[in-house]
PDB file of C-alpha atoms in Angstrom:
ATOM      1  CA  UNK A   3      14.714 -48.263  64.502  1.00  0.00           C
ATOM      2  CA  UNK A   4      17.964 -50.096  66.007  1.00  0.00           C
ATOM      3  CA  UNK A   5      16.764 -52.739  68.138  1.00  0.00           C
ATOM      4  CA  UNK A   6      19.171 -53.739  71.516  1.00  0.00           C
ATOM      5  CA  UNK A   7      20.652 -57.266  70.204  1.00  0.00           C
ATOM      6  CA  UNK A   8      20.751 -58.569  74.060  1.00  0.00           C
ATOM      7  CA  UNK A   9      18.428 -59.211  76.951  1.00  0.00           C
ATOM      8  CA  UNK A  10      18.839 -59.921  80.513  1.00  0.00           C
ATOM      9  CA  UNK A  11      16.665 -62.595  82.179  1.00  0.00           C
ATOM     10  CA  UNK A  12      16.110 -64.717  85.399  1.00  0.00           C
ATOM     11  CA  UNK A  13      14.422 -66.560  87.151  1.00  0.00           C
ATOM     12  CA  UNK A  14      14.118 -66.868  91.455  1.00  0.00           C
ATOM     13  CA  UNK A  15      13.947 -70.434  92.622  1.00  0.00           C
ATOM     14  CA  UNK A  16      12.549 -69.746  96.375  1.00  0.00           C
ATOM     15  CA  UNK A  17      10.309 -71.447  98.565  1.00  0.00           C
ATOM     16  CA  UNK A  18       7.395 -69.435  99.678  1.00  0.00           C
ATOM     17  CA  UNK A  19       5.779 -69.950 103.088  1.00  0.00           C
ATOM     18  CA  UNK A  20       2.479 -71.062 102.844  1.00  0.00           C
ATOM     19  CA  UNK A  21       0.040 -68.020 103.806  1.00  0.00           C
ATOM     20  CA  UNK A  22       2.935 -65.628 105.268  1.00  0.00           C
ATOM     21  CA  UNK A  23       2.806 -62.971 102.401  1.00  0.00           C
ATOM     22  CA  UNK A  24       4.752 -60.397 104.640  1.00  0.00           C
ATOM     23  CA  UNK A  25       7.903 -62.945 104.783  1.00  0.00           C
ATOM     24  CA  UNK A  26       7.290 -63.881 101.184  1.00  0.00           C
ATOM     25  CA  UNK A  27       7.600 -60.269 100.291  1.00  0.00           C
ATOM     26  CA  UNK A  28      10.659 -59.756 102.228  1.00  0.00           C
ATOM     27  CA  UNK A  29      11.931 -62.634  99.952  1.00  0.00           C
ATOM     28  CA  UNK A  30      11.056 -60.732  96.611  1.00  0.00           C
ATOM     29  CA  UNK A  31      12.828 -57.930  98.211  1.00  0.00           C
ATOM     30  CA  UNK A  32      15.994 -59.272  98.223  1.00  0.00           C
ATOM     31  CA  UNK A  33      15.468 -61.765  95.207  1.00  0.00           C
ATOM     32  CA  UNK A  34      14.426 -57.936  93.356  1.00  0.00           C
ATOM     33  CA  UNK A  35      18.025 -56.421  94.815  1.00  0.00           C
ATOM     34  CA  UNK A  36      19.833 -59.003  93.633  1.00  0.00           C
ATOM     35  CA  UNK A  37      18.474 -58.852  90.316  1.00  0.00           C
ATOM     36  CA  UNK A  38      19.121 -55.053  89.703  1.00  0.00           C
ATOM     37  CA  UNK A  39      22.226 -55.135  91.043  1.00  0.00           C
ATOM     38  CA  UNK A  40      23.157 -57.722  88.345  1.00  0.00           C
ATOM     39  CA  UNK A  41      21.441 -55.304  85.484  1.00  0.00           C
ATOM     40  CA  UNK A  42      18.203 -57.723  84.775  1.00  0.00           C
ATOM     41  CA  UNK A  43      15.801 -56.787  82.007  1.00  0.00           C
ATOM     42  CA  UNK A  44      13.558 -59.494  82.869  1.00  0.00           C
ATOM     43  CA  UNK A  45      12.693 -61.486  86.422  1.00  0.00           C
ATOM     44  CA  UNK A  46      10.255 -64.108  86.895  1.00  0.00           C
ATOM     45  CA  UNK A  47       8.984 -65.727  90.164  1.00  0.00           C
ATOM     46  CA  UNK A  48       7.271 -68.691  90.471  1.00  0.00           C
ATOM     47  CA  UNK A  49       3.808 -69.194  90.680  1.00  0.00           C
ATOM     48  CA  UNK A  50       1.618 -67.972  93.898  1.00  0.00           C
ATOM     49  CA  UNK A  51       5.280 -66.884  95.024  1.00  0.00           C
ATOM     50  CA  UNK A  52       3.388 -64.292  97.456  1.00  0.00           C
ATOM     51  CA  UNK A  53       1.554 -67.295  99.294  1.00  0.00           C
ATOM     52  CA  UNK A  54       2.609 -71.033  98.379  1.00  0.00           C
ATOM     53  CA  UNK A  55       0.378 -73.399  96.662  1.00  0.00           C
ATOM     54  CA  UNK A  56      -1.892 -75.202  99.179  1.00  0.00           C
ATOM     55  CA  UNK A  57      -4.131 -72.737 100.341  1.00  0.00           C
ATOM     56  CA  UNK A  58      -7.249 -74.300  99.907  1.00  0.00           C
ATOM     57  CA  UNK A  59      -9.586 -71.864 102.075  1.00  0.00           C
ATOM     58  CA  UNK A  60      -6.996 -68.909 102.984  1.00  0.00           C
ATOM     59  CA  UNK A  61      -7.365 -68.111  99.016  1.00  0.00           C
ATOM     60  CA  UNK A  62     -10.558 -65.771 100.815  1.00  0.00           C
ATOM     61  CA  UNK A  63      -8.420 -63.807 103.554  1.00  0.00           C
ATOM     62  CA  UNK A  64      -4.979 -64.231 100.967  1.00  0.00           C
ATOM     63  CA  UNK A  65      -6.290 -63.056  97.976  1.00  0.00           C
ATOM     64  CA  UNK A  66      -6.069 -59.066  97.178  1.00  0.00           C
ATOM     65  CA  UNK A  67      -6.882 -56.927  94.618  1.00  0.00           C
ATOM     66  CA  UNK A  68      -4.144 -56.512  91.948  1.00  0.00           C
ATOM     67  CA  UNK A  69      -4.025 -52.787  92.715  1.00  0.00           C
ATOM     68  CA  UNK A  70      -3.371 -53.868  96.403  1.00  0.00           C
ATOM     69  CA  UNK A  71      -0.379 -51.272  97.849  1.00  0.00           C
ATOM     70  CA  UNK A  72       2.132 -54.550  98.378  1.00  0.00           C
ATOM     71  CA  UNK A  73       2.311 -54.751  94.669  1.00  0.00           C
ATOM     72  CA  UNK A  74       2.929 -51.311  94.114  1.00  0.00           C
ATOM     73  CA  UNK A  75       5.541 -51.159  96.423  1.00  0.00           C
ATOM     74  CA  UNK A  76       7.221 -54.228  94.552  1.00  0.00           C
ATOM     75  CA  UNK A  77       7.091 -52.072  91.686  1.00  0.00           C
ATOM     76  CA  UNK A  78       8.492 -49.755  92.695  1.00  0.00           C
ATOM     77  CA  UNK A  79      11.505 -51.366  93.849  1.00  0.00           C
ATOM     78  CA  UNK A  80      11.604 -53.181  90.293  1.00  0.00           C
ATOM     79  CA  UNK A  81      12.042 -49.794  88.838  1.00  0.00           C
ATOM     80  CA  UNK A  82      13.009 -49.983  84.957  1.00  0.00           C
ATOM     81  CA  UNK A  83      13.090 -54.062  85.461  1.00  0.00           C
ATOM     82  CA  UNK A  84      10.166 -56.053  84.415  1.00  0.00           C
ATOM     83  CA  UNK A  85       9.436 -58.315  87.249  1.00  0.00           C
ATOM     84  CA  UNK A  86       6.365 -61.311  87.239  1.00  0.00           C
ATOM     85  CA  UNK A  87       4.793 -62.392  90.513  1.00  0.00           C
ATOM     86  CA  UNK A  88       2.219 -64.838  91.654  1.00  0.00           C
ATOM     87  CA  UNK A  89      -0.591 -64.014  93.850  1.00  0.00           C
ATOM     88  CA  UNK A  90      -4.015 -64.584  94.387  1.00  0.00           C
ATOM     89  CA  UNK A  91      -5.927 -61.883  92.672  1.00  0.00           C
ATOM     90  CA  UNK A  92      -9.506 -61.024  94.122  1.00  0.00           C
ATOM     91  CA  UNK A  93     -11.581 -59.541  91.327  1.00  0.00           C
ATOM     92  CA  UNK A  94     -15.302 -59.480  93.517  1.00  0.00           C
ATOM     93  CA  UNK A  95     -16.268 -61.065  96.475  1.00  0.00           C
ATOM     94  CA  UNK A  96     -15.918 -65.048  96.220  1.00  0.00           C
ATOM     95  CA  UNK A  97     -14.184 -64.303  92.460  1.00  0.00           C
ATOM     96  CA  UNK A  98     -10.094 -65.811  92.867  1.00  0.00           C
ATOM     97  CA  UNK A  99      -7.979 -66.089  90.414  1.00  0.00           C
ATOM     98  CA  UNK A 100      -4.218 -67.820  90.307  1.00  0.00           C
ATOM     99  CA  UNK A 101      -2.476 -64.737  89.136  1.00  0.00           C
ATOM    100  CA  UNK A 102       0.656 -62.702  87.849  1.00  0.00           C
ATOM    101  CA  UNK A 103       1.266 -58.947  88.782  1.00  0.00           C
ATOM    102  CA  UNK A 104       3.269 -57.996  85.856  1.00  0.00           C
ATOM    103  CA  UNK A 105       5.221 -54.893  86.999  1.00  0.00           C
ATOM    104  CA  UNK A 106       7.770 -52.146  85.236  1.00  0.00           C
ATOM    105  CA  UNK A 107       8.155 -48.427  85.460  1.00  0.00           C
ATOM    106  CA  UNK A 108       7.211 -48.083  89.454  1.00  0.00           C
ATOM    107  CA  UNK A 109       3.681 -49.823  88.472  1.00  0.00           C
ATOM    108  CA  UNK A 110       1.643 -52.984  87.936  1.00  0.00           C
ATOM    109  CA  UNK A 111       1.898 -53.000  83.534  1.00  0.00           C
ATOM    110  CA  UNK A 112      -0.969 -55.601  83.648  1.00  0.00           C
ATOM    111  CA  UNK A 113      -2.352 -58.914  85.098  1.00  0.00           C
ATOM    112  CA  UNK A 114      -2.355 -62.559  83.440  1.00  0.00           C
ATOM    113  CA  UNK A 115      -4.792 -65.113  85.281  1.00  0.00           C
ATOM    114  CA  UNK A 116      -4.452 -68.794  84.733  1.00  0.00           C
ATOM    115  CA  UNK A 117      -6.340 -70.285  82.360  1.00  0.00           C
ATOM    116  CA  UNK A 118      -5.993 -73.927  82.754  1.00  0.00           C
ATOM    117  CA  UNK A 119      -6.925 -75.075  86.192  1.00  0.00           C
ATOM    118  CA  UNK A 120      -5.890 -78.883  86.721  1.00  0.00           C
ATOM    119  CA  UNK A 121      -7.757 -80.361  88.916  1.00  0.00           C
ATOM    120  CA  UNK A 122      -6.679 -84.387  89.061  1.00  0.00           C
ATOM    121  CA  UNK A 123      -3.678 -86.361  91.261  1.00  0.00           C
ATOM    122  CA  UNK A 124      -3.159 -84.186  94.035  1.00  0.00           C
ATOM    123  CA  UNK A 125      -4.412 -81.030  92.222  1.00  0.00           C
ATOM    124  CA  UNK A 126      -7.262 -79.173  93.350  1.00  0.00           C
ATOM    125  CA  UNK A 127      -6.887 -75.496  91.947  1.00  0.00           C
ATOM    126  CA  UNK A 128     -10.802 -76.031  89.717  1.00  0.00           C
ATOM    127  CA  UNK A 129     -12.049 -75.857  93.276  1.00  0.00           C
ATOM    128  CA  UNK A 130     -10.345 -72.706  94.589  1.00  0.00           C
ATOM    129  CA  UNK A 131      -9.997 -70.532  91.609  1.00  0.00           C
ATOM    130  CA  UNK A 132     -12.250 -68.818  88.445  1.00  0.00           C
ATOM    131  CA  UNK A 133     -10.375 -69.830  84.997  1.00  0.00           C
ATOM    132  CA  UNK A 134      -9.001 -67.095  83.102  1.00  0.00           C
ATOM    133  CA  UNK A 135      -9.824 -66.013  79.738  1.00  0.00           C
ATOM    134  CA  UNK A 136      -7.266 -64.176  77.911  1.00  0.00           C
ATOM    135  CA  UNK A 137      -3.899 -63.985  76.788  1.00  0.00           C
ATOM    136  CA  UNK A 138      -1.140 -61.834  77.911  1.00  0.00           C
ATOM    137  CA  UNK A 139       1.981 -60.115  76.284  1.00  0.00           C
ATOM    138  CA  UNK A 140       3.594 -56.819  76.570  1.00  0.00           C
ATOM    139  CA  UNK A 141       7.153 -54.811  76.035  1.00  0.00           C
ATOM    140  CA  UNK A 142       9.911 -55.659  78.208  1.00  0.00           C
ATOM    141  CA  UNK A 143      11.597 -52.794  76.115  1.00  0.00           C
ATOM    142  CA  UNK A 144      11.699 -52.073  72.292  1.00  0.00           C
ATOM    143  CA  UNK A 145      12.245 -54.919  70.321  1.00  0.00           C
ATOM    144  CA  UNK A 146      11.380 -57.688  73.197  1.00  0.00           C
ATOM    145  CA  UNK A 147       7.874 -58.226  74.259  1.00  0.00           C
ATOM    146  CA  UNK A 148       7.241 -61.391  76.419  1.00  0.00           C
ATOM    147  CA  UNK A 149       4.044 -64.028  77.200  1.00  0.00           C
ATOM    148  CA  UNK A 150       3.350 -65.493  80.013  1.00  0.00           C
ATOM    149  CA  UNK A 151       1.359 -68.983  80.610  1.00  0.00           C
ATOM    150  CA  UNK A 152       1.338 -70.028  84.626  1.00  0.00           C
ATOM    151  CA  UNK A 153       2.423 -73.836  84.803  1.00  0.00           C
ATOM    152  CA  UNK A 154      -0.380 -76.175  83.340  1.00  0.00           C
ATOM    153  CA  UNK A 155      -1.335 -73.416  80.994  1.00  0.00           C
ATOM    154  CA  UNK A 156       1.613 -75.122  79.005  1.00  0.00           C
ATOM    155  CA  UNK A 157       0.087 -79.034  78.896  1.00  0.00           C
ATOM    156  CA  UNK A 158      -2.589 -77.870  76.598  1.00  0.00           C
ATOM    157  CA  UNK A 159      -1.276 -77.651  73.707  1.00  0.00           C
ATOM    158  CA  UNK A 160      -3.295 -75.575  72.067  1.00  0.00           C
ATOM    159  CA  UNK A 161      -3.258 -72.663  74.942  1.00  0.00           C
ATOM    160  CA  UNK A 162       0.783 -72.761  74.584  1.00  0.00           C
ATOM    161  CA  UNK A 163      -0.264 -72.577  70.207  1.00  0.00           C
ATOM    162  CA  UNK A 164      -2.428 -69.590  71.178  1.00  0.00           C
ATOM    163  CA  UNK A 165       0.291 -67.464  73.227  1.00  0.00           C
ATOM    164  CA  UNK A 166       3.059 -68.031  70.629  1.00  0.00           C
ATOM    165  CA  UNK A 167       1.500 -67.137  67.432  1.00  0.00           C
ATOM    166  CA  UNK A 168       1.577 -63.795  68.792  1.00  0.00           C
ATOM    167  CA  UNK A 169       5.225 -64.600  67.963  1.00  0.00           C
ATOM    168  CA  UNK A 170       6.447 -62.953  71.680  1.00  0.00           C
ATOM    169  CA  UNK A 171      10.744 -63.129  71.962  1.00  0.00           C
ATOM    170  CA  UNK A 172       9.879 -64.800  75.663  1.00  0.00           C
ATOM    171  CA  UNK A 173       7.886 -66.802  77.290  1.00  0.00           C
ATOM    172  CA  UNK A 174       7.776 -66.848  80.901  1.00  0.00           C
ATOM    173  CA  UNK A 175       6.986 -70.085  82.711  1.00  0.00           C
ATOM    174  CA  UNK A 176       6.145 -69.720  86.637  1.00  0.00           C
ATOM    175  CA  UNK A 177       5.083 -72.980  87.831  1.00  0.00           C
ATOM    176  CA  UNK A 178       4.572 -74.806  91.344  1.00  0.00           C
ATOM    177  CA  UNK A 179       5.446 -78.151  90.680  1.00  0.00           C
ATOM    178  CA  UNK A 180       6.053 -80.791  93.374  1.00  0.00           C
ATOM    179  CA  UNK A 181       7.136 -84.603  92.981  1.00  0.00           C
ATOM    180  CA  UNK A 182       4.920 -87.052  92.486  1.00  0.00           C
ATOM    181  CA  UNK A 183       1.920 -84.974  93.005  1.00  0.00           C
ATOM    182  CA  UNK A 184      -0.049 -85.825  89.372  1.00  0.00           C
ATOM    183  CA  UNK A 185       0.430 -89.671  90.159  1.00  0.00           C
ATOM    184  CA  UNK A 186       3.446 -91.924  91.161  1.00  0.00           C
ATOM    185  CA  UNK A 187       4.013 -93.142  87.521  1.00  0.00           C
ATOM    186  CA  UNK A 188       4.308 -89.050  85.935  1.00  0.00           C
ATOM    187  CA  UNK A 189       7.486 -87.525  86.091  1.00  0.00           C
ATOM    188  CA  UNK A 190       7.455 -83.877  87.246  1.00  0.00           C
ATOM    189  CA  UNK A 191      11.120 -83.736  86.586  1.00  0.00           C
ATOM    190  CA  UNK A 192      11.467 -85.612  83.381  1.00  0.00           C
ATOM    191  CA  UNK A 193       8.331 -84.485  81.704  1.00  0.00           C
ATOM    192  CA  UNK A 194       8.464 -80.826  82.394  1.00  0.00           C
ATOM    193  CA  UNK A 195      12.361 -80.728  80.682  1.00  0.00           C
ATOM    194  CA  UNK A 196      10.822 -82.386  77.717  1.00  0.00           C
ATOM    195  CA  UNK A 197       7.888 -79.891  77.401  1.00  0.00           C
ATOM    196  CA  UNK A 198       9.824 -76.820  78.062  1.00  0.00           C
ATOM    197  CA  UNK A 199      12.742 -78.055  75.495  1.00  0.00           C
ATOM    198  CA  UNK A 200       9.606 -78.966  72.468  1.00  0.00           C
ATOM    199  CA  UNK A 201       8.072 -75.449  72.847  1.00  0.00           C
ATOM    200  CA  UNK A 202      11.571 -73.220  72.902  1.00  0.00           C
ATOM    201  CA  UNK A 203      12.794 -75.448  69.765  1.00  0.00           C
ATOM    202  CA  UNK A 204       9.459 -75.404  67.683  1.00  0.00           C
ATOM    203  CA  UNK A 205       8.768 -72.015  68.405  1.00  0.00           C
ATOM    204  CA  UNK A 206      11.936 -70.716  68.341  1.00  0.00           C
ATOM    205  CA  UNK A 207      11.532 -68.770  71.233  1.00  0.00           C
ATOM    206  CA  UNK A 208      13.172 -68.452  74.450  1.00  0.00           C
ATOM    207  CA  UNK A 209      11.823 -69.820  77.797  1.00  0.00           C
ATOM    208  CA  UNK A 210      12.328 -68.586  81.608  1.00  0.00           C
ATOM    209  CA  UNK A 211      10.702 -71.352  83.926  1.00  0.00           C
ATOM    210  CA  UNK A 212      10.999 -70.482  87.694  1.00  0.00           C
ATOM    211  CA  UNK A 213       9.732 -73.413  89.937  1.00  0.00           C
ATOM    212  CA  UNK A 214      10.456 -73.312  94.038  1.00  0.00           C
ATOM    213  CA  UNK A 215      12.397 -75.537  95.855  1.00  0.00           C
ATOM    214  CA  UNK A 216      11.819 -77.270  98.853  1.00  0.00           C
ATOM    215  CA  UNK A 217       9.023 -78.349 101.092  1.00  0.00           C
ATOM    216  CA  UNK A 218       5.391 -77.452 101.584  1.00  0.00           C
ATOM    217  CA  UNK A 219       3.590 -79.437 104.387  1.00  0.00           C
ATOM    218  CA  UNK A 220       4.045 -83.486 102.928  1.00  0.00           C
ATOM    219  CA  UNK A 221       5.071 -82.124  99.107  1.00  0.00           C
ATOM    220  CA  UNK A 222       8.776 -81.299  97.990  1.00  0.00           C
ATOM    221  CA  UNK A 223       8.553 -78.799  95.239  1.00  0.00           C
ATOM    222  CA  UNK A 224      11.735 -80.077  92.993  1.00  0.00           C
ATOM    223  CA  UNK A 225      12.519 -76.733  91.564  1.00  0.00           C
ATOM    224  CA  UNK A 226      14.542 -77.248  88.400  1.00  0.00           C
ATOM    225  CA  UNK A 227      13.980 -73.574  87.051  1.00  0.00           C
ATOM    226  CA  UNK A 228      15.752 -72.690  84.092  1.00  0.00           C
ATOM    227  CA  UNK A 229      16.060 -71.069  80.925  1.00  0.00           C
ATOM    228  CA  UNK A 230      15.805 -72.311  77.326  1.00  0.00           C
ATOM    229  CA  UNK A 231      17.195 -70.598  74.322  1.00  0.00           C
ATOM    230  CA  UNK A 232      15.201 -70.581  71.499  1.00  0.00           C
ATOM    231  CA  UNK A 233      17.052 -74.122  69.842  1.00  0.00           C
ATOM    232  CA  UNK A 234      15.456 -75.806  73.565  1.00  0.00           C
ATOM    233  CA  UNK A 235      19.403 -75.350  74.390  1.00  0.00           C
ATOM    234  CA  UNK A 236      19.675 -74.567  78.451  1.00  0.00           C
ATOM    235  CA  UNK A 237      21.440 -71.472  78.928  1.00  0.00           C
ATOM    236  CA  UNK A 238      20.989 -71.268  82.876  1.00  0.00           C
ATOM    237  CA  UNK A 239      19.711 -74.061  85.131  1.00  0.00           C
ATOM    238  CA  UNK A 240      19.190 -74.170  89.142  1.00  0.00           C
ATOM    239  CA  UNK A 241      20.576 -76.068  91.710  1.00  0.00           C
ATOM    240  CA  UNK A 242      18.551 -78.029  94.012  1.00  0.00           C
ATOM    241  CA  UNK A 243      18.153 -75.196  96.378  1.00  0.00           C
ATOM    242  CA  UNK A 244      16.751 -71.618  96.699  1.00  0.00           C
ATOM    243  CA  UNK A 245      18.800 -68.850  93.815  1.00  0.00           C
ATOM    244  CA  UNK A 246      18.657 -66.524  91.261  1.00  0.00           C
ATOM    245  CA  UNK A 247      19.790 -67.781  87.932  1.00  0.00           C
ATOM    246  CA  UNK A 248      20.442 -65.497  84.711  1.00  0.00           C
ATOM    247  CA  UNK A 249      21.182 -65.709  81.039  1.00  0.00           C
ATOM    248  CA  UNK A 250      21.506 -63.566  78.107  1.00  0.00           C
ATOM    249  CA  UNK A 251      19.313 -63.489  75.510  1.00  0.00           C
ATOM    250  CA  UNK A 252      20.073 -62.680  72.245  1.00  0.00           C
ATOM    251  CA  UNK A 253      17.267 -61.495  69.588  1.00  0.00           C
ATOM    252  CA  UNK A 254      19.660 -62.362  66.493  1.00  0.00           C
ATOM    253  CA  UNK A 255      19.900 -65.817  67.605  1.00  0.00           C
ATOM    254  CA  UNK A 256      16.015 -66.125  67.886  1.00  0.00           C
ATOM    255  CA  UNK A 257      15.828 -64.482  64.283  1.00  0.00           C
ATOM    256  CA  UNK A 258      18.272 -67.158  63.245  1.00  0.00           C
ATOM    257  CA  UNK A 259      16.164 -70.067  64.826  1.00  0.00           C
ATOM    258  CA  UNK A 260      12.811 -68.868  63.550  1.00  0.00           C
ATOM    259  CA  UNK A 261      13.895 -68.566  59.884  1.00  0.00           C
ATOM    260  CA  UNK A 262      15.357 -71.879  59.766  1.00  0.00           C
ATOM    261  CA  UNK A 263      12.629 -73.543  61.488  1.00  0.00           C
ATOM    262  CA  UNK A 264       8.933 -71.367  60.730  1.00  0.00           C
ATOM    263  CA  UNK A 265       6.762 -72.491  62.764  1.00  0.00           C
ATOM    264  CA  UNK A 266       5.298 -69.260  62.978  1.00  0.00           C
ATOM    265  CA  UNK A 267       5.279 -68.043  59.343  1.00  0.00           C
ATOM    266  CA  UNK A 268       3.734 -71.704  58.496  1.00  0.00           C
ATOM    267  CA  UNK A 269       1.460 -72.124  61.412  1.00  0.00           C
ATOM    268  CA  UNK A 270      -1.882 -72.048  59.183  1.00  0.00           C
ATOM    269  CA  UNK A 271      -4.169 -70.454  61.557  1.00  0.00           C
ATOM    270  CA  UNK A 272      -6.984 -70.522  58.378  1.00  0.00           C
ATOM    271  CA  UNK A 273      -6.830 -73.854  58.263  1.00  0.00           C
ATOM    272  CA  UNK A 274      -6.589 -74.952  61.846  1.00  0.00           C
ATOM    273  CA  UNK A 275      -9.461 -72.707  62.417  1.00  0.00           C
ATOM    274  CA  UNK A 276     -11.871 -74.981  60.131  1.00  0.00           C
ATOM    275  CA  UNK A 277     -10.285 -78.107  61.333  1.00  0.00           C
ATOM    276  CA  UNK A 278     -10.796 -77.142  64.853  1.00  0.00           C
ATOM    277  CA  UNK A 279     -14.718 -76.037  64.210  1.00  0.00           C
ATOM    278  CA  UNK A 280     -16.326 -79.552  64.436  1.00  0.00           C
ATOM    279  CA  UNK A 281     -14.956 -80.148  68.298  1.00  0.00           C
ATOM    280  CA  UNK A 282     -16.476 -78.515  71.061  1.00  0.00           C
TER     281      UNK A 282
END
């Protein structure tokens, strides 16, 4: 089978309004449009784009079930276009997750739910949310399947290890990032480019980050969204303000980068298995 050499990818840098998911969805709406209109394989939002970040209690009366009609209806404006979203899912009474409705073909393709929860500096999502517990790839269309890992799923190392060995063409980064909020001394700005650049280049694999822009109550989310070839090259990067950026992907080019540097093919899993079994 002849594989399509090319995808087309973005990522929306918007600014959600906390708790108004009926102007947020207006938003993904237009952000969705725009995207088609340019021929998009691929569109990521950021995370929780459906609600912004601080919710502490509205998670109860925000949250919805990820077969709730508003995500079916963004689906089906998506069409043929895989599109990632962030909500709060509900999954029982009480039971939250930080979420992505992964959507394609008029309907929701599947779910990923956060699996690292940081809860330090001016982070508080271990007391809002349940942790996921699984991974989460899929087709975007023959030959190009992507992974997605929601913000600080990608500072543990070994989560980020996890996704990739599945050796996905994408991964998609939505993240909700502000300045300054893990401590005056960490650089939001600096340190995310450096960890987004190390994971495309040693994994060979392309990255789509989507981060907002602008404020939320005292925090100023920085946005920066952008995407990464798979050398940790930038292809498309944001402006400080709310926009849809877009880049080409090209699966010989990720072929090229994973041969020369197998990371994959080398990885060890064996042996990293038995190292890892004396830590708990």
């Amino acid at each position: 089978m002849h594989y399509q050499d090319h995808l087309r990818v973005g990522a929306t840098q918007i600014n959600a309004r906390l708790g108004d998911v009926d102007a947020n969805l207006e938003r993904h709406r237009e952000m969705i449009a725009q995207a088609r209109q340019s021929g998009l394989d691929l569109l990521v939002f950021p995370e929780l784009s459906l609600t912004g970040y601080s919710l502490g209690n509205q998670v109860i009366e925000l949250a919805c079930p990820a077969h709730d009609p508003r995500l079916t209806e963004l689906a089906r404006e998506a069409g043929e276009m895989q599109t990632i979203v962030g909500f709060v899912e509900e999954a029982s009474p009480g039971e939250y997750y930080n979420a992505l409705a992964i959507l394609q073909h008029g309907e929701l393709q599947a779910v990923h739910r956060k699996l690292n929860l940081p809860t330090y500096g001016g982070l508080e999502e271990g007391k809002l949310f349940t942790h996921g517990s699984e991974l989460t790839q899929g087709s975007v269309r023959p030959g190009w399947s992507a992974t997605s890992l929601i913000c600080a799923d990608l500072w543990n190392p070994g989560l980020v290890h996890a996704a990739l060995l599945a050796r996905p063409a994408v991964l998609c980064a939505p993240i909700n990032s502000a300045s300054g909020i893990v401590s005056e001394d960490f650089s939001n700005e600096q340190n995310w480019a450096v960890n987004l650049h190390f994971y495309a280049m040693t994994y060979g694999t392309p990255v789509i980050m989507a981060n907002r822009f602008g404020p939320e109550g005292e925090s100023h989310f920085w946005g920066g969204s952008r995407i990464l070839g798979p050398r940790g090259e930038i292809l498309a990067q944001a402006e400080n303000r709310e926009m849809l950026i877009e880049a080409t992907l090209s699966r010989t080019a990720i072929a090229r980068a994973r041969f020369e540097l197998p990371t994959h093919r080398d990885a060890d899993t064996p042996l990293v298995r038995d190292l890892m079994a004396g830590y708990r």
